[in-house]
PDB file of C-alpha atoms in Angstrom:
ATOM      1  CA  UNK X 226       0.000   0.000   0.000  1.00 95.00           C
ATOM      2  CA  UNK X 227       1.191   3.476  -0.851  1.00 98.00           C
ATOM      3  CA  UNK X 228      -0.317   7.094  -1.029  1.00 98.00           C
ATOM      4  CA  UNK X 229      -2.008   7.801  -4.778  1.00 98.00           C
ATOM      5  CA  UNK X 230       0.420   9.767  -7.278  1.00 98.00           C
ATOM      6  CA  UNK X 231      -1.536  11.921  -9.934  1.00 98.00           C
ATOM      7  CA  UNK X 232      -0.698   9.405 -12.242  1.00 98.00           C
ATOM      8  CA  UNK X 233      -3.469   6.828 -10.440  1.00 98.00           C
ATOM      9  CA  UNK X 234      -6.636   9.032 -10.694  1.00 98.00           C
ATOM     10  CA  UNK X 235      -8.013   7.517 -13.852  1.00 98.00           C
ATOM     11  CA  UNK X 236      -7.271   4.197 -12.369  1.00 98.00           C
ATOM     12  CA  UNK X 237      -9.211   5.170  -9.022  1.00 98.00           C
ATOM     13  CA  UNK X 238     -12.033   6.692 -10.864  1.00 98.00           C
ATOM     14  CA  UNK X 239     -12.188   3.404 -12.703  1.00 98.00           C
ATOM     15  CA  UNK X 240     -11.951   1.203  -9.815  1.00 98.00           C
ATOM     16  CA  UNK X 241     -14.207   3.655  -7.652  1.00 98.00           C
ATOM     17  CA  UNK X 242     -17.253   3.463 -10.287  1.00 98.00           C
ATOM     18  CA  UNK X 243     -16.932  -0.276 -10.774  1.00 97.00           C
ATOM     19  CA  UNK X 244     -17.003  -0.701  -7.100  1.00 96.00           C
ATOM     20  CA  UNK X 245     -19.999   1.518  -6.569  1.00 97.00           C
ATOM     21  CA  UNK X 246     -21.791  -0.028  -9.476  1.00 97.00           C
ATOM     22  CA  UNK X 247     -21.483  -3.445  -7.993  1.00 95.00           C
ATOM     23  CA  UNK X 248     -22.950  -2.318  -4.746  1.00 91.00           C
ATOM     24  CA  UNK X 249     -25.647  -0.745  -6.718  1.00 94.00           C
ATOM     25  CA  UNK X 250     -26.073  -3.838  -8.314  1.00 95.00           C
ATOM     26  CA  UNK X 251     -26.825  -5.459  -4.528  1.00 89.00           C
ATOM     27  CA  UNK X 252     -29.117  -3.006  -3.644  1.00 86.00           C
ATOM     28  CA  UNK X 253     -26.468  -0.827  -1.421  1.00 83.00           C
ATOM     29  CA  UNK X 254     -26.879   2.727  -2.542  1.00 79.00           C
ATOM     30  CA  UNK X 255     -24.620   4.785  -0.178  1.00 76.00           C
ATOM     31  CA  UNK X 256     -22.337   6.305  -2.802  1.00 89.00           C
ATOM     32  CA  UNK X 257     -23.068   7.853  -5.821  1.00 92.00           C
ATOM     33  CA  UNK X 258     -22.302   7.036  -9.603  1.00 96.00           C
ATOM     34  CA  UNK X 259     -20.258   8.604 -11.254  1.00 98.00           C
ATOM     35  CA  UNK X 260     -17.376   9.656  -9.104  1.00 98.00           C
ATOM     36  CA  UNK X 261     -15.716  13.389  -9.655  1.00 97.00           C
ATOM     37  CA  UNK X 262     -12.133  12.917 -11.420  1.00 98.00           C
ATOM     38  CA  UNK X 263     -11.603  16.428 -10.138  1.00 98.00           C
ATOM     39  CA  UNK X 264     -12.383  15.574  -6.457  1.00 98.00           C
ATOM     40  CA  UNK X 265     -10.849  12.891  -6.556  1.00 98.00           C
ATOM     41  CA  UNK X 266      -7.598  14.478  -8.159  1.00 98.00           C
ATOM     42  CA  UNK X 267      -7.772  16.875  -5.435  1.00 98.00           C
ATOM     43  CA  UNK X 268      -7.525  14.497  -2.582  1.00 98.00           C
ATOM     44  CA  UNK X 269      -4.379  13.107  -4.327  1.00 98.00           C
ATOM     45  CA  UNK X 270      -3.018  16.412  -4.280  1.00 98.00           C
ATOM     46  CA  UNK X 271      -3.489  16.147  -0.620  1.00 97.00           C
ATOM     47  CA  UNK X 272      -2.150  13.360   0.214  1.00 97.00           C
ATOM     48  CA  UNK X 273      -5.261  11.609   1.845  1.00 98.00           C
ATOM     49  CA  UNK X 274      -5.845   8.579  -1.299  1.00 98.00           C
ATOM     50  CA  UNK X 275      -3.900   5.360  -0.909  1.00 98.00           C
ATOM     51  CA  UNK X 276      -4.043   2.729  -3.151  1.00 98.00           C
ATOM     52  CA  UNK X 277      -3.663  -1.232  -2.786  1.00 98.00           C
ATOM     53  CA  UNK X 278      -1.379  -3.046  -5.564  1.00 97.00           C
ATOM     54  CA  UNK X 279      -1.247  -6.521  -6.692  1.00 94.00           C
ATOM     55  CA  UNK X 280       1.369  -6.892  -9.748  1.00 93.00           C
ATOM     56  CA  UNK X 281       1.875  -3.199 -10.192  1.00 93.00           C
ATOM     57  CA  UNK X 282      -2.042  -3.012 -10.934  1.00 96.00           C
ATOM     58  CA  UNK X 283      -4.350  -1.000  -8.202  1.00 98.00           C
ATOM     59  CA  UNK X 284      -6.763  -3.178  -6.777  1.00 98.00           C
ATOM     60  CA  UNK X 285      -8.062  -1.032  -4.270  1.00 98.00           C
ATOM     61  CA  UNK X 286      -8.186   2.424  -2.612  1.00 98.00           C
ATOM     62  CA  UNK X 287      -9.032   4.123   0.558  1.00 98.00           C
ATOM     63  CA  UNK X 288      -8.969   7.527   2.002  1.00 98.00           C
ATOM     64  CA  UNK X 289      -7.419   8.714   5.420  1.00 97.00           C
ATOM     65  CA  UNK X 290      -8.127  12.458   6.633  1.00 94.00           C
ATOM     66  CA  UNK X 291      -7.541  14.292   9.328  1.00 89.00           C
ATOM     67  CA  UNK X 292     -11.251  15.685  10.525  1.00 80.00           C
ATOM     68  CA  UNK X 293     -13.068  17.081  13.494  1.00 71.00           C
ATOM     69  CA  UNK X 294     -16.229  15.668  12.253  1.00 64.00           C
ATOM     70  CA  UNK X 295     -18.767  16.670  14.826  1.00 59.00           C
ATOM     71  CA  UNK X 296     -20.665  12.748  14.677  1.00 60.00           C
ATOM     72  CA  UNK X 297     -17.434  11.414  16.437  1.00 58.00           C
ATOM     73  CA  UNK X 298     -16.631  11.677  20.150  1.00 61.00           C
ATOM     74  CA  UNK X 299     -12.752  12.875  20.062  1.00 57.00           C
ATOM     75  CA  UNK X 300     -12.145  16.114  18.531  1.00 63.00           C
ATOM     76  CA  UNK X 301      -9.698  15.154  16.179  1.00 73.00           C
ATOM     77  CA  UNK X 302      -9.461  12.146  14.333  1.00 87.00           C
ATOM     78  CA  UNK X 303      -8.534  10.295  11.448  1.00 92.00           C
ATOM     79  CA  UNK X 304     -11.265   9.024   9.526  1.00 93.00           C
ATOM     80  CA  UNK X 305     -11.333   6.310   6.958  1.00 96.00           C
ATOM     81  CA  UNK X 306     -13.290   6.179   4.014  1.00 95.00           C
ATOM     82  CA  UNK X 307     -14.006   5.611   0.431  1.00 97.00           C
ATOM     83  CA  UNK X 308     -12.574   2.169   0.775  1.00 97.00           C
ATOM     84  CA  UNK X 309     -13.261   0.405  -2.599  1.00 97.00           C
ATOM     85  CA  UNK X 310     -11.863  -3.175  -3.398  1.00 97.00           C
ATOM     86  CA  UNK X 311     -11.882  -4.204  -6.739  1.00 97.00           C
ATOM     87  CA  UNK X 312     -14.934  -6.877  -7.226  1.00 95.00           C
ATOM     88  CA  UNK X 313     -13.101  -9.347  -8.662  1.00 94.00           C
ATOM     89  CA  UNK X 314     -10.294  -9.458  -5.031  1.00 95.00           C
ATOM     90  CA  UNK X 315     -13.361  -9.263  -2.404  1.00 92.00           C
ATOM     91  CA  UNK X 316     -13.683 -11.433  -0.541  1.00 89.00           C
ATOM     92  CA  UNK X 317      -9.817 -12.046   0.025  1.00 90.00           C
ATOM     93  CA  UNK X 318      -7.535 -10.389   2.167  1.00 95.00           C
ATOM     94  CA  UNK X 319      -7.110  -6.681   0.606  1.00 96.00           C
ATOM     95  CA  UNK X 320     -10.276  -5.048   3.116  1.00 95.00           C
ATOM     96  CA  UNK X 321      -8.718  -6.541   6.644  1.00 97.00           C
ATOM     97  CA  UNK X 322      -5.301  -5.235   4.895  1.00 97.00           C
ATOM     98  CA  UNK X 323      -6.487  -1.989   4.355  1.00 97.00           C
ATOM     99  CA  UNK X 324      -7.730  -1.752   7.838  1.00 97.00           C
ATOM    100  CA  UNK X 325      -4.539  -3.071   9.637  1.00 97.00           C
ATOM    101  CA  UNK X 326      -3.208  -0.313   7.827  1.00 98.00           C
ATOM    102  CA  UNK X 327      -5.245   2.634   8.103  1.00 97.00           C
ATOM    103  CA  UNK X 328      -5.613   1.369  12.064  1.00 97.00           C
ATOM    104  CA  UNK X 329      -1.555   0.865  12.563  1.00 97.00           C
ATOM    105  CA  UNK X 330      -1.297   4.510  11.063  1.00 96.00           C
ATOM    106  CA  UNK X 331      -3.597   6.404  13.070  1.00 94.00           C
ATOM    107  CA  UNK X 332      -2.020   4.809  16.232  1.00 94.00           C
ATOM    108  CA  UNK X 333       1.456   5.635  15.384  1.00 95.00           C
ATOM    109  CA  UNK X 334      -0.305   9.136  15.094  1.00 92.00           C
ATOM    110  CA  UNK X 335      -1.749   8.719  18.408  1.00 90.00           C
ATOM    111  CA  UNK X 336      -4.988   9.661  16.639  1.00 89.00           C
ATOM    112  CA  UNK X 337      -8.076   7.936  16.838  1.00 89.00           C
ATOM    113  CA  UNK X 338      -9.504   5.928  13.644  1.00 94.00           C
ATOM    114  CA  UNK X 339     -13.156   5.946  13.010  1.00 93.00           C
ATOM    115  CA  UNK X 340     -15.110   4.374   9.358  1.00 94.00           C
ATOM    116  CA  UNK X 341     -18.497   4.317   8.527  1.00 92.00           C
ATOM    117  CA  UNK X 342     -20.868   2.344   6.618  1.00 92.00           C
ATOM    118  CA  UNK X 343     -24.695   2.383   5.581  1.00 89.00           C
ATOM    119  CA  UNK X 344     -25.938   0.775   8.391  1.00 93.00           C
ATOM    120  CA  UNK X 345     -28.185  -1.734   5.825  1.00 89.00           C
ATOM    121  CA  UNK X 346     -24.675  -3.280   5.111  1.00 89.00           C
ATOM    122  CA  UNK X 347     -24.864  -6.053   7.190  1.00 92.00           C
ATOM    123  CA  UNK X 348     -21.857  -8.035   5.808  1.00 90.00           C
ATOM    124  CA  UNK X 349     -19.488  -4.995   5.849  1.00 92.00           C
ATOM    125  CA  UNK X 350     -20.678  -4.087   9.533  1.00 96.00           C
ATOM    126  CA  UNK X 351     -19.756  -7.709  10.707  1.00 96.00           C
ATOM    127  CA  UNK X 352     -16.423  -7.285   8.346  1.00 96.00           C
ATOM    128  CA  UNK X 353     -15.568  -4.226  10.439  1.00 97.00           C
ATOM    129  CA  UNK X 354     -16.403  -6.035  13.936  1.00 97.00           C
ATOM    130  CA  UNK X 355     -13.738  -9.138  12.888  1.00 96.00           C
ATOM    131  CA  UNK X 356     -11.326  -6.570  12.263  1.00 96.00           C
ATOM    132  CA  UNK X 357     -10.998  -4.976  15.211  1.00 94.00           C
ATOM    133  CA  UNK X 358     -13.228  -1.807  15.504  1.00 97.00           C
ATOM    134  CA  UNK X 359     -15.678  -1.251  17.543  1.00 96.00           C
ATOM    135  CA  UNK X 360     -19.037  -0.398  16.807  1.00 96.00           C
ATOM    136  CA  UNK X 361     -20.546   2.911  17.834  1.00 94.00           C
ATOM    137  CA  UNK X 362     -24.076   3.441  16.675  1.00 94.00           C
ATOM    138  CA  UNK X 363     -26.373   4.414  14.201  1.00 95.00           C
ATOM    139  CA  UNK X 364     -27.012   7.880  13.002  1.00 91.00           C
ATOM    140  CA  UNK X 365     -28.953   9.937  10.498  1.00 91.00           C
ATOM    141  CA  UNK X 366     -27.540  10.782   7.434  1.00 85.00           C
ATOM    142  CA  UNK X 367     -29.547  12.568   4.230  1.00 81.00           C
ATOM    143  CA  UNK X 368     -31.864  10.274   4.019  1.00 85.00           C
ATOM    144  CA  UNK X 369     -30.137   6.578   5.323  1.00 86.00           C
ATOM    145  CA  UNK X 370     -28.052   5.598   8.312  1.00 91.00           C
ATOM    146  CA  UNK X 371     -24.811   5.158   8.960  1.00 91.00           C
ATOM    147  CA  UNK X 372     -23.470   2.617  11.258  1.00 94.00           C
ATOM    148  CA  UNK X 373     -20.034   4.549  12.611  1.00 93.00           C
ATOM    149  CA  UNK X 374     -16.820   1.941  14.120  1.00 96.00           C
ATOM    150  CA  UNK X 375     -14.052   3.040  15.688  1.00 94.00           C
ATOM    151  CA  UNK X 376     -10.368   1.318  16.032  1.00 94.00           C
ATOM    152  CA  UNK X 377      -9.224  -0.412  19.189  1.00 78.00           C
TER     153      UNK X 377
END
């Protein structure tokens, strides 16, 4: 795993609307297709998009930034999102890497880690609990819920 050079937003992009499309296609709406290039180019440029490789290709991506979200209970956190896994590697070992990692940063950080999910996602909420967060509630969001976890 590495941070995203400007040279991997197409790829994201890619990998990000596949991903979402897929979820769309079981019924889990929580992000929306298409995905910006521009935002997304934009959090490369600062540094918060990491990518997972398997033979030089990227075969998933997450974000890590540095928030004060109001939803979580310590004022400033890292927070982990836009985690995407290519369809065709779920199901393997890339998610629980990409939370060892996102979870063995923020503690070297001495910052707290929190994720969230749309709290419909059973599978992914149960995912989160065998890897080592802890689950913090339910709360409104537009019009769904989010089930938030934070790191232990």
């Amino acid at each position: 795993m590495r941070l995203a050079h400007l040279e991997d937003v197409d790829n994201i992009v890619a990998l990000l609307n596949e991903t979402t499309l897929d979820l769309h296609n079981k019924g889990i709406q929580q992000w929306t297709y298409p995905w910006n290039k521009d935002g997304i180019k934009q959090q490369v440029i600062d540094s918060t998009v990491y990518v997972s490789l398997a033979e030089g290709h990227i075969i998933g991506t997450f974000r890590i930034e540095n928030t004060n979200r109001p939803l979580f209970i310590d004022a400033e956190i890292y927070y982990l999102s836009q985690i995407a896994v290519s369809p065709a590697f779920q199901g393997g070992t890339i998610g629980s890497a990409i939370t060892a990692f996102a979870c063995s940063f923020a503690k070297k950080m001495n910052k707290a880690l929190y994720l969230d999910c749309w709290a419909g996602n059973e599978v992914l909420k149960a995912f989160y609990q065998r890897n080592g967060f802890e689950y913090i509630g339910d709360y409104p969001e537009e019009n769904y819920f989010i089930s938030v976890f934070r790191c232990m």
